[in-house]
Tab-separated table of C-alpha atoms and ligand atoms in Angstrom:
chain	number	residue	atom	x	y	z
A	4	UNK	CA	0.067	-0.012	0.144
A	5	UNK	CA	1.381	3.459	-0.792
A	6	UNK	CA	1.531	6.006	1.868
A	7	UNK	CA	-0.408	8.976	1.418
A	8	UNK	CA	1.767	12.004	2.000
A	9	UNK	CA	0.630	15.531	3.246
A	10	UNK	CA	1.141	16.849	-0.276
A	11	UNK	CA	-1.086	14.323	-1.448
A	12	UNK	CA	-3.789	15.279	0.934
A	13	UNK	CA	-3.197	19.002	0.216
A	14	UNK	CA	-3.632	18.309	-3.500
A	15	UNK	CA	-6.692	16.337	-2.998
A	16	UNK	CA	-8.201	19.006	-0.878
A	17	UNK	CA	-7.377	21.476	-3.701
A	18	UNK	CA	-9.369	19.307	-6.121
A	19	UNK	CA	-12.138	18.945	-3.942
A	20	UNK	CA	-12.488	22.504	-3.222
A	21	UNK	CA	-11.485	24.743	-6.219
A	22	UNK	CA	-9.258	23.290	-8.690
A	23	UNK	CA	-11.703	21.007	-10.426
A	24	UNK	CA	-15.193	22.314	-10.077
A	25	UNK	CA	-17.067	20.016	-12.282
A	26	UNK	CA	-19.300	21.532	-14.993
A	27	UNK	CA	-22.827	20.335	-14.548
A	28	UNK	CA	-24.833	19.903	-17.653
A	29	UNK	CA	-27.050	20.890	-19.409
A	30	UNK	CA	-25.172	24.215	-20.159
A	31	UNK	CA	-26.346	27.281	-21.869
A	32	UNK	CA	-23.196	28.676	-23.098
A	33	UNK	CA	-23.346	32.434	-23.875
A	34	UNK	CA	-20.570	33.976	-25.837
A	35	UNK	CA	-20.659	37.781	-24.832
A	36	UNK	CA	-18.042	38.658	-27.303
A	37	UNK	CA	-20.453	37.440	-30.161
A	38	UNK	CA	-23.255	39.521	-28.499
A	39	UNK	CA	-20.937	42.372	-28.580
A	40	UNK	CA	-19.842	42.110	-32.248
A	41	UNK	CA	-23.536	41.673	-33.321
A	42	UNK	CA	-24.481	44.575	-31.372
A	43	UNK	CA	-21.655	46.490	-33.314
A	44	UNK	CA	-22.785	45.302	-36.589
A	45	UNK	CA	-26.467	46.322	-35.977
A	46	UNK	CA	-25.240	49.863	-34.556
A	47	UNK	CA	-23.284	50.507	-37.634
A	48	UNK	CA	-26.221	49.814	-39.752
A	49	UNK	CA	-28.452	52.128	-37.555
A	50	UNK	CA	-25.797	54.922	-37.192
A	51	UNK	CA	-25.877	55.215	-41.073
A	52	UNK	CA	-29.449	56.568	-40.513
A	53	UNK	CA	-28.957	58.231	-37.145
A	54	UNK	CA	-31.189	55.539	-35.497
A	55	UNK	CA	-30.621	54.940	-31.902
A	56	UNK	CA	-30.981	51.346	-30.445
A	57	UNK	CA	-33.041	50.268	-27.645
A	58	UNK	CA	-31.258	46.819	-26.913
A	59	UNK	CA	-34.219	44.497	-25.964
A	60	UNK	CA	-33.125	41.838	-23.510
A	61	UNK	CA	-36.479	40.193	-22.679
A	62	UNK	CA	-35.322	36.881	-24.154
A	63	UNK	CA	-32.516	36.731	-21.675
A	64	UNK	CA	-34.716	37.901	-18.505
A	65	UNK	CA	-32.851	40.420	-16.520
A	66	UNK	CA	-29.286	39.161	-17.298
A	67	UNK	CA	-27.150	42.285	-16.529
A	68	UNK	CA	-24.221	40.689	-18.521
A	69	UNK	CA	-26.217	41.098	-21.666
A	70	UNK	CA	-27.422	44.533	-20.885
A	71	UNK	CA	-23.926	45.791	-20.232
A	72	UNK	CA	-22.477	44.158	-23.222
A	73	UNK	CA	-25.086	45.855	-25.507
A	74	UNK	CA	-24.463	49.285	-23.602
A	75	UNK	CA	-20.556	48.772	-24.054
A	76	UNK	CA	-21.285	48.191	-27.892
A	77	UNK	CA	-23.454	51.365	-28.314
A	78	UNK	CA	-27.103	50.810	-27.289
A	79	UNK	CA	-28.658	53.996	-25.945
A	80	UNK	CA	-31.516	52.156	-24.081
A	81	UNK	CA	-32.145	48.935	-22.574
A	82	UNK	CA	-35.725	47.610	-22.871
A	83	UNK	CA	-37.550	44.625	-21.605
A	84	UNK	CA	-41.109	43.480	-21.573
A	85	UNK	CA	-41.654	42.741	-17.756
A	86	UNK	CA	-41.285	45.206	-14.718
A	87	UNK	CA	-39.785	42.544	-12.697
A	88	UNK	CA	-36.817	42.455	-14.994
A	89	UNK	CA	-36.697	46.193	-15.321
A	90	UNK	CA	-36.569	46.182	-11.360
A	91	UNK	CA	-33.711	43.694	-11.290
A	92	UNK	CA	-31.935	45.651	-14.099
A	93	UNK	CA	-32.322	48.831	-12.169
A	94	UNK	CA	-30.892	47.088	-9.106
A	95	UNK	CA	-27.846	45.923	-10.942
A	96	UNK	CA	-26.903	49.355	-11.568
A	97	UNK	CA	-27.412	49.615	-15.469
A	98	UNK	CA	-26.382	53.152	-16.518
A	99	UNK	CA	-28.626	53.503	-19.520
A	100	UNK	CA	-32.433	54.512	-19.622
A	101	UNK	CA	-34.519	51.530	-18.926
A	102	UNK	CA	-37.541	51.040	-21.199
A	103	UNK	CA	-40.726	49.050	-20.418
A	104	UNK	CA	-41.984	47.785	-23.685
A	105	UNK	CA	-45.050	45.928	-22.697
A	106	UNK	CA	-47.969	48.192	-22.174
A	107	UNK	CA	-47.853	48.381	-18.372
A	108	UNK	CA	-50.722	47.287	-15.982
A	109	UNK	CA	-52.530	49.931	-13.854
A	110	UNK	CA	-51.469	47.675	-10.938
A	111	UNK	CA	-47.933	48.204	-11.822
A	112	UNK	CA	-48.128	52.007	-12.039
A	113	UNK	CA	-46.225	52.776	-8.876
A	114	UNK	CA	-43.258	50.729	-9.871
A	115	UNK	CA	-43.244	51.655	-13.402
A	116	UNK	CA	-42.349	55.213	-12.222
A	117	UNK	CA	-40.127	53.687	-9.712
A	118	UNK	CA	-37.969	51.639	-12.005
A	119	UNK	CA	-38.465	52.440	-15.451
A	120	UNK	CA	-37.516	55.690	-17.290
A	121	UNK	CA	-39.544	55.270	-20.256
A	122	UNK	CA	-42.671	53.149	-20.820
A	123	UNK	CA	-44.708	52.412	-24.101
A	124	UNK	CA	-48.326	53.181	-23.784
A	125	UNK	CA	-51.862	53.127	-25.482
A	126	UNK	CA	-54.495	53.505	-22.693
A	127	UNK	CA	-55.541	56.847	-21.206
A	128	UNK	CA	-56.526	55.166	-18.033
A	129	UNK	CA	-53.075	53.735	-17.454
A	130	UNK	CA	-51.533	57.093	-18.519
A	131	UNK	CA	-53.510	58.894	-15.802
A	132	UNK	CA	-52.506	56.381	-13.187
A	133	UNK	CA	-48.893	56.791	-14.273
A	134	UNK	CA	-49.110	60.683	-14.007
A	135	UNK	CA	-50.663	60.193	-10.693
A	136	UNK	CA	-47.826	58.078	-9.508
A	137	UNK	CA	-45.134	60.407	-11.028
A	138	UNK	CA	-46.616	63.171	-9.185
A	139	UNK	CA	-46.472	61.380	-5.803
A	140	UNK	CA	-42.928	60.320	-6.262
A	141	UNK	CA	-41.927	63.696	-7.644
A	142	UNK	CA	-40.664	62.377	-10.917
A	143	UNK	CA	-41.110	62.897	-14.650
A	144	UNK	CA	-41.664	59.671	-16.591
A	145	UNK	CA	-41.230	59.486	-20.371
A	146	UNK	CA	-44.038	58.015	-22.450
A	147	UNK	CA	-43.702	56.755	-26.024
A	148	UNK	CA	-47.499	56.170	-27.394
A	149	UNK	CA	-47.788	53.076	-29.282
A	150	UNK	CA	-49.700	53.141	-32.902
A	151	UNK	CA	-51.058	49.950	-34.224
A	152	UNK	CA	-50.368	49.760	-38.039
A	153	UNK	CA	-51.928	46.596	-38.521
A	154	UNK	CA	-50.162	44.074	-36.574
A	155	UNK	CA	-53.128	44.008	-34.110
A	156	UNK	CA	-51.191	43.561	-30.901
A	157	UNK	CA	-50.709	46.818	-28.857
A	158	UNK	CA	-51.353	50.438	-30.136
A	159	UNK	CA	-54.003	53.052	-30.834
A	160	UNK	CA	-55.429	52.103	-34.145
A	161	UNK	CA	-57.214	55.321	-35.128
A	162	UNK	CA	-54.921	58.239	-36.228
A	163	UNK	CA	-57.135	60.999	-34.654
A	164	UNK	CA	-57.344	59.191	-31.251
A	165	UNK	CA	-53.585	58.946	-31.016
A	166	UNK	CA	-53.239	62.699	-31.880
A	167	UNK	CA	-55.879	63.639	-29.238
A	168	UNK	CA	-53.994	61.256	-26.736
A	169	UNK	CA	-50.661	62.973	-27.444
A	170	UNK	CA	-52.235	66.315	-26.956
A	171	UNK	CA	-53.748	65.255	-23.712
A	172	UNK	CA	-50.436	63.879	-22.427
A	173	UNK	CA	-48.615	66.963	-23.552
A	174	UNK	CA	-51.124	69.543	-22.102
A	175	UNK	CA	-52.977	67.717	-18.994
A	176	UNK	CA	-50.502	65.171	-17.504
A	177	UNK	CA	-47.914	67.283	-15.706
A	178	UNK	CA	-45.452	64.594	-14.709
A	179	UNK	CA	-45.340	62.559	-17.941
A	180	UNK	CA	-43.130	63.592	-20.849
A	181	UNK	CA	-44.510	62.798	-24.285
A	182	UNK	CA	-41.240	61.170	-25.364
A	183	UNK	CA	-42.390	60.125	-28.826
A	184	UNK	CA	-44.523	57.545	-30.764
A	185	UNK	CA	-43.644	53.923	-31.916
A	186	UNK	CA	-45.179	50.875	-33.522
A	187	UNK	CA	-44.692	47.285	-33.293
A	188	UNK	CA	-44.927	44.967	-36.409
A	189	UNK	CA	-44.215	41.277	-37.100
A	190	UNK	CA	-45.393	39.854	-33.763
A	191	UNK	CA	-49.072	38.839	-33.687
A	192	UNK	CA	-50.162	39.657	-37.156
A	193	UNK	CA	-46.618	38.786	-38.608
A	194	UNK	CA	-47.138	42.194	-40.580
A	195	UNK	CA	-44.033	43.286	-42.667
A	196	UNK	CA	-42.504	46.730	-42.078
A	197	UNK	CA	-42.821	48.754	-45.374
A	198	UNK	CA	-42.461	52.340	-46.408
A	199	UNK	CA	-46.237	52.514	-46.273
A	200	UNK	CA	-46.860	51.481	-42.951
A	201	UNK	CA	-43.910	52.959	-41.227
A	202	UNK	CA	-44.588	55.882	-43.347
A	203	UNK	CA	-47.794	56.427	-41.766
A	204	UNK	CA	-46.168	56.359	-38.481
A	205	UNK	CA	-44.008	59.199	-39.540
A	206	UNK	CA	-47.188	61.061	-40.929
A	207	UNK	CA	-48.722	60.835	-37.658
A	208	UNK	CA	-45.671	61.980	-35.924
A	209	UNK	CA	-45.765	65.140	-37.952
A	210	UNK	CA	-49.485	65.681	-37.224
A	211	UNK	CA	-48.711	65.493	-33.327
A	212	UNK	CA	-45.720	67.773	-33.618
A	213	UNK	CA	-47.886	70.359	-35.318
A	214	UNK	CA	-50.631	69.989	-32.657
A	215	UNK	CA	-48.154	70.095	-29.832
A	216	UNK	CA	-46.021	72.694	-31.355
A	217	UNK	CA	-42.516	70.979	-30.872
A	218	UNK	CA	-40.782	68.092	-32.216
A	219	UNK	CA	-40.934	64.583	-30.526
A	220	UNK	CA	-37.482	63.170	-29.513
A	221	UNK	CA	-38.324	59.592	-30.386
A	222	UNK	CA	-40.084	57.816	-33.400
A	223	UNK	CA	-39.591	54.328	-32.824
A	224	UNK	CA	-39.990	52.315	-36.049
A	225	UNK	CA	-40.152	48.915	-34.756
A	226	UNK	CA	-38.002	45.617	-33.832
A	227	UNK	CA	-35.634	43.373	-35.574
A	228	UNK	CA	-37.951	42.975	-38.572
A	229	UNK	CA	-37.583	46.737	-39.237
A	230	UNK	CA	-33.912	46.206	-40.094
A	231	UNK	CA	-34.947	44.763	-43.378
A	232	UNK	CA	-36.323	48.447	-44.181
A	233	UNK	CA	-32.911	49.898	-43.404
A	234	UNK	CA	-30.923	47.585	-45.257
A	235	UNK	CA	-32.945	48.194	-48.327
A	236	UNK	CA	-32.481	52.003	-47.768
A	237	UNK	CA	-36.270	52.490	-47.581
A	238	UNK	CA	-36.549	53.464	-43.930
A	239	UNK	CA	-38.416	56.633	-43.658
A	240	UNK	CA	-36.133	59.508	-42.588
A	241	UNK	CA	-38.093	60.412	-39.490
A	242	UNK	CA	-37.650	57.264	-37.595
A	243	UNK	CA	-34.625	57.634	-35.179
A	244	UNK	CA	-35.065	54.649	-33.062
A	245	UNK	CA	-35.414	50.878	-33.282
A	246	UNK	CA	-35.888	48.386	-30.440
A	247	UNK	CA	-33.660	45.278	-31.322
A	248	UNK	CA	-33.606	41.975	-29.476
A	249	UNK	CA	-33.533	39.002	-31.629
A	250	UNK	CA	-31.429	40.432	-34.374
A	251	UNK	CA	-28.513	41.010	-31.927
A	252	UNK	CA	-28.850	38.075	-29.599
A	253	UNK	CA	-30.159	35.205	-31.975
A	254	UNK	CA	-29.592	36.795	-35.405
A	255	UNK	CA	-31.695	33.973	-37.304
A	256	UNK	CA	-34.813	35.715	-38.273
A	257	UNK	CA	-33.629	38.086	-40.831
A	258	UNK	CA	-31.380	35.356	-42.600
A	259	UNK	CA	-33.580	32.336	-42.281
A	260	UNK	CA	-37.189	34.045	-42.466
A	261	UNK	CA	-36.637	37.143	-44.485
A	262	UNK	CA	-33.644	36.123	-46.389
A	263	UNK	CA	-31.730	39.093	-45.679
A	264	UNK	CA	-27.857	38.902	-44.968
A	265	UNK	CA	-26.996	41.583	-42.437
A	266	UNK	CA	-23.274	41.843	-41.982
A	267	UNK	CA	-22.518	38.104	-41.055
A	268	UNK	CA	-24.208	38.276	-37.712
A	269	UNK	CA	-23.306	35.461	-35.475
A	270	UNK	CA	-26.023	32.983	-34.899
A	271	UNK	CA	-24.253	31.199	-32.126
A	272	UNK	CA	-23.919	33.660	-29.376
A	273	UNK	CA	-26.183	31.139	-27.417
A	274	UNK	CA	-25.496	27.391	-27.710
A	275	UNK	CA	-26.778	24.456	-25.620
A	276	UNK	CA	-24.671	21.651	-24.411
A	277	UNK	CA	-26.272	18.386	-23.218
A	278	UNK	CA	-24.757	15.219	-22.030
A	279	UNK	CA	-25.259	11.714	-23.176
A	280	UNK	CA	-26.548	9.474	-20.297
A	281	UNK	CA	-27.234	6.181	-22.229
A	282	UNK	CA	-26.501	5.185	-25.647
A	283	UNK	CA	-27.830	1.846	-27.061
A	284	UNK	CA	-29.160	0.113	-30.140
A	285	UNK	CA	-32.812	-0.282	-29.905
A	286	UNK	CA	-35.857	-0.939	-32.237
A	287	UNK	CA	-37.143	2.367	-33.631
A	288	UNK	CA	-40.714	1.456	-32.989
A	289	UNK	CA	-41.980	0.964	-29.380
A	290	UNK	CA	-42.957	-2.640	-28.471
A	291	UNK	CA	-46.535	-3.072	-27.195
A	292	UNK	CA	-49.830	-1.136	-27.689
A	293	UNK	CA	-49.108	2.577	-28.494
A	294	UNK	CA	-51.311	4.573	-26.101
A	295	UNK	CA	-50.899	8.105	-24.706
A	296	UNK	CA	-47.341	9.700	-24.055
A	297	UNK	CA	-46.370	11.886	-21.091
A	298	UNK	CA	-47.734	14.907	-22.835
A	299	UNK	CA	-51.269	13.442	-23.547
A	300	UNK	CA	-50.330	13.084	-27.342
A	301	UNK	CA	-50.978	9.587	-29.248
A	302	UNK	CA	-47.805	9.571	-31.284
A	303	UNK	CA	-46.889	7.474	-34.307
A	304	UNK	CA	-43.603	5.985	-34.983
A	305	UNK	CA	-41.935	4.935	-38.258
A	306	UNK	CA	-40.354	1.520	-38.033
A	307	UNK	CA	-36.857	2.094	-39.314
A	308	UNK	CA	-35.418	-1.336	-37.632
A	309	UNK	CA	-32.747	-1.277	-34.969
A	310	UNK	CA	-31.065	2.112	-34.720
A	311	UNK	CA	-28.284	3.569	-32.404
A	312	UNK	CA	-29.850	6.004	-30.247
A	313	UNK	CA	-28.706	8.220	-27.380
A	314	UNK	CA	-30.405	9.618	-24.330
A	315	UNK	CA	-29.540	12.987	-23.151
A	316	UNK	CA	-30.055	14.669	-19.809
A	317	UNK	CA	-32.384	17.626	-20.879
A	318	UNK	CA	-36.056	17.690	-21.579
A	319	UNK	CA	-39.208	19.376	-22.131
A	320	UNK	CA	-39.060	20.903	-18.520
A	321	UNK	CA	-35.931	22.806	-19.763
A	322	UNK	CA	-37.394	23.779	-23.306
A	323	UNK	CA	-40.756	23.202	-24.421
A	324	UNK	CA	-40.163	22.621	-28.132
A	325	UNK	CA	-36.941	20.200	-27.632
A	326	UNK	CA	-37.591	18.515	-30.807
A	327	UNK	CA	-36.925	21.814	-32.965
A	328	UNK	CA	-33.266	21.917	-31.587
A	329	UNK	CA	-30.581	22.240	-34.223
A	330	UNK	CA	-27.698	19.723	-33.635
A	331	UNK	CA	-24.093	20.903	-34.534
A	332	UNK	CA	-23.590	17.366	-36.065
A	333	UNK	CA	-26.046	17.376	-38.875
A	334	UNK	CA	-26.334	13.549	-38.878
A	335	UNK	CA	-28.068	13.629	-35.497
A	336	UNK	CA	-31.738	13.147	-35.693
A	337	UNK	CA	-34.055	14.293	-32.872
A	338	UNK	CA	-36.607	11.690	-32.464
A	339	UNK	CA	-38.397	12.614	-29.274
A	340	UNK	CA	-38.393	13.332	-25.460
A	341	UNK	CA	-40.097	13.621	-22.155
A	342	UNK	CA	-39.914	16.012	-19.372
A	343	UNK	CA	-36.250	15.118	-18.572
A	344	UNK	CA	-34.941	13.174	-21.554
A	345	UNK	CA	-34.105	13.936	-25.119
A	346	UNK	CA	-33.871	11.004	-27.386
A	347	UNK	CA	-31.619	11.324	-30.593
A	348	UNK	CA	-30.813	8.995	-33.216
A	349	UNK	CA	-27.080	8.721	-33.813
A	350	UNK	CA	-26.942	5.784	-36.146
A	351	UNK	CA	-25.857	7.828	-39.294
A	352	UNK	CA	-23.248	9.887	-37.469
A	353	UNK	CA	-19.532	9.598	-38.266
A	354	UNK	CA	-18.650	10.272	-34.816
A	355	UNK	CA	-18.874	7.155	-32.472
A	356	UNK	CA	-20.733	8.807	-29.571
A	357	UNK	CA	-20.525	7.275	-26.028
A	358	UNK	CA	-21.770	7.893	-22.534
A	359	UNK	CA	-20.534	11.090	-21.068
A	360	UNK	CA	-20.009	12.831	-24.468
A	361	UNK	CA	-21.364	16.527	-24.778
A	362	UNK	CA	-23.720	17.002	-27.796
A	363	UNK	CA	-24.171	20.662	-28.798
A	364	UNK	CA	-26.958	22.466	-30.315
A	365	UNK	CA	-27.660	25.722	-32.143
A	366	UNK	CA	-30.563	27.767	-30.690
A	367	UNK	CA	-33.460	29.654	-31.810
A	368	UNK	CA	-35.504	32.624	-29.950
A	369	UNK	CA	-38.021	30.173	-28.444
A	370	UNK	CA	-35.422	27.906	-27.135
A	371	UNK	CA	-33.294	30.636	-25.247
A	372	UNK	CA	-36.596	31.989	-23.828
A	373	UNK	CA	-37.196	28.840	-21.849
A	374	UNK	CA	-33.482	27.896	-21.128
A	375	UNK	CA	-32.690	31.081	-19.637
A	376	UNK	CA	-35.326	30.793	-17.006
A	377	UNK	CA	-34.549	27.188	-16.242
A	378	UNK	CA	-32.827	26.863	-12.954
A	379	UNK	CA	-31.564	23.400	-13.850
A	380	UNK	CA	-29.730	24.552	-16.778
A	381	UNK	CA	-26.227	26.040	-16.209
A	382	UNK	CA	-25.518	29.397	-17.712
A	383	UNK	CA	-21.891	29.868	-18.486
A	384	UNK	CA	-20.266	32.695	-20.101
A	385	UNK	CA	-17.276	32.216	-22.592
B	13	PLP	C1	-40.011	41.931	-28.261
B	13	PLP	C2	-40.285	43.322	-28.612
B	13	PLP	C3	-39.153	43.994	-29.313
B	13	PLP	C4	-38.037	43.362	-29.760
B	13	PLP	O1	-38.420	42.519	-30.776
B	13	PLP	P1	-37.350	41.606	-31.535
B	13	PLP	O2	-37.845	41.005	-32.813
B	13	PLP	O3	-36.734	40.629	-30.540
B	13	PLP	O4	-36.102	42.695	-32.021
B	13	PLP	C5	-39.432	45.234	-29.762
B	13	PLP	N1	-40.633	46.061	-29.310
B	13	PLP	C6	-41.572	45.276	-28.563
B	13	PLP	C7	-42.697	46.040	-28.266
B	13	PLP	C8	-41.536	44.049	-28.157
B	13	PLP	O5	-42.330	43.530	-27.508
């Protein structure tokens, strides 16, 4: 038997305490440098038309590293959809104006004034309550009135109504500052931003300016999908702000849906790594009477004979649409999963996978949205 020296014990302790801290999978790996570079590229495009950027971080909850990276790369505002996230960003000391981009709830009014610098609005009743709270707290809060140009999510639909609302905010609501107007497209109605619909936003802005007798500071012409207009050189000149999330953080929509190549944006700022926990040759058709799976579906299976399949330690609890993941290894096929497992077919892979191997996936918006909030998924910055 070998004698254990003090040195061995010391080394063992170091291993146990800090030297080798095992990574726990699954891992959502976040490359801040790629987020930075994407922000720079979008910023260059926007700078060409004097358009400021609100970096929208809702997809990454209130992750301050993302907000800080966007700010370092030149975003003028940080926006998100939920007040709880705004509150956390405020407490983390973010030094740019915080924009609440979901129309506030009346019940949130006090904390909207407390934590957000700017909010997007469409309801007089809510604006009235915001003003009351702003008076109570001795603050001036900036509001952007939202106009619905046909996407049919938030916003005032009627031009005269929004002009009237703007005039009312300007003249009657002492502690709200009418910062500007904005619109959102491509969300519910999946409506394409065009010179015509964004042009209508700009016409309305001019009418409001005539009514209140001054210029509006912000004309916010939409989200990532509006970058297509910019790229085509068709963005109406009056637009001076965009609210960009997906185009910086995921950068897939413009290329894969709109077929626009914008400055080689990185599509892998966020990737997923999951570990193989079982790997075996099994039949591809379940044995016995097929009934109902864990999610109340009655599935169908194609019988492809015996195939090599791997089981990964990640599942629908971590990301709802696990079967739409996009593996780095193009020969991997995702065949299904349950709450805690993802099953992949590796029969056609050149790589001989084994237990303990790490499988990597590209991600889209919906995946990141779930993974980021999942406590059982480790977030690692590289
Ligand atoms: C989500 C959202 C954005 C950002 O959209 P992306 O497509 O991620 O750029 C902008 N504005 C509003 C109101 C939003 O809800």
